[in-house]
Short mmCIF file of C-alpha atoms in Angstrom, two decimals:
data_model
loop_
_atom_site.label_atom_id
_atom_site.label_comp_id
_atom_site.label_asym_id
_atom_site.label_seq_id
_atom_site.Cartn_x
_atom_site.Cartn_y
_atom_site.Cartn_z
CA UNK J 1 -16.99 -14.33 -47.73
CA UNK J 2 -19.59 -16.06 -45.58
CA UNK J 3 -17.20 -16.29 -42.63
CA UNK J 4 -16.36 -12.60 -42.94
CA UNK J 5 -20.06 -11.71 -42.97
CA UNK J 6 -20.73 -13.93 -39.96
CA UNK J 7 -17.84 -12.41 -37.99
CA UNK J 8 -19.09 -8.92 -38.88
CA UNK J 9 -22.56 -9.90 -37.66
CA UNK J 10 -21.12 -11.09 -34.35
CA UNK J 11 -19.02 -7.95 -33.89
CA UNK J 12 -21.99 -5.64 -34.47
CA UNK J 13 -24.60 -7.77 -32.72
CA UNK J 14 -25.42 -5.15 -30.07
CA UNK J 15 -25.97 -2.44 -32.68
CA UNK J 16 -28.98 -4.19 -34.18
CA UNK J 17 -31.26 -3.11 -31.36
CA UNK J 18 -32.91 -6.48 -30.90
CA UNK J 19 -35.46 -5.47 -28.31
CA UNK J 20 -36.35 -8.94 -27.00
CA UNK J 21 -32.98 -9.86 -25.52
CA UNK J 22 -29.95 -11.85 -26.54
CA UNK J 23 -31.50 -15.33 -26.52
CA UNK J 24 -34.50 -14.39 -28.66
CA UNK J 25 -32.26 -12.44 -31.02
CA UNK J 26 -29.97 -15.45 -31.43
CA UNK J 27 -32.95 -17.74 -32.03
CA UNK J 28 -34.39 -15.31 -34.59
CA UNK J 29 -31.09 -14.96 -36.41
CA UNK J 30 -30.61 -18.73 -36.46
CA UNK J 31 -34.14 -19.14 -37.84
CA UNK J 32 -33.38 -16.64 -40.61
CA UNK J 33 -30.16 -18.45 -41.52
CA UNK J 34 -31.89 -21.85 -41.52
CA UNK J 35 -34.59 -20.42 -43.77
CA UNK J 36 -31.93 -19.07 -46.12
CA UNK J 37 -30.27 -22.50 -46.19
CA UNK J 38 -33.59 -24.14 -47.04
CA UNK J 39 -34.09 -21.67 -49.88
CA UNK J 40 -30.57 -22.46 -51.11
CA UNK J 41 -31.24 -26.21 -51.08
CA UNK J 42 -34.60 -25.77 -52.79
CA UNK J 43 -32.96 -23.90 -55.67
CA UNK J 44 -29.62 -25.74 -55.74
CA UNK J 45 -29.99 -26.81 -59.40
CA UNK J 46 -29.82 -23.16 -60.47
CA UNK J 47 -26.83 -21.85 -58.51
CA UNK J 48 -27.15 -18.12 -59.38
CA UNK J 49 -30.80 -18.14 -58.33
CA UNK J 50 -29.96 -20.04 -55.15
CA UNK J 51 -27.25 -17.56 -54.18
CA UNK J 52 -29.45 -14.56 -54.93
CA UNK J 53 -32.51 -15.93 -53.14
CA UNK J 54 -30.59 -17.06 -50.05
CA UNK J 55 -28.82 -13.71 -49.83
CA UNK J 56 -32.09 -11.85 -50.17
CA UNK J 57 -33.77 -13.98 -47.50
CA UNK J 58 -30.84 -13.40 -45.13
CA UNK J 59 -30.72 -9.66 -45.69
CA UNK J 60 -34.46 -9.18 -45.38
CA UNK J 61 -34.77 -11.45 -42.36
CA UNK J 62 -31.93 -9.90 -40.39
CA UNK J 63 -33.08 -6.45 -41.43
CA UNK J 64 -36.57 -7.22 -40.18
CA UNK J 65 -35.17 -8.48 -36.87
CA UNK J 66 -33.04 -5.37 -36.51
CA UNK J 67 -35.82 -2.86 -36.93
CA UNK J 68 -38.81 -4.58 -35.31
#
């Protein structure tokens, strides 16, 4: 599932409208994914909460990058 989402993200990268260029968009997306991983590791004892929180952080972060 994660690989499918990542491949979809790469296929539709230009559609996000990242206004600061490819390098800054890649750095921003990587920062969002690292933040989601940190949230996952912080909540790893409660797996459902970790999955939900990491997914929410990813969706909100990439959504914010796409529209700002």
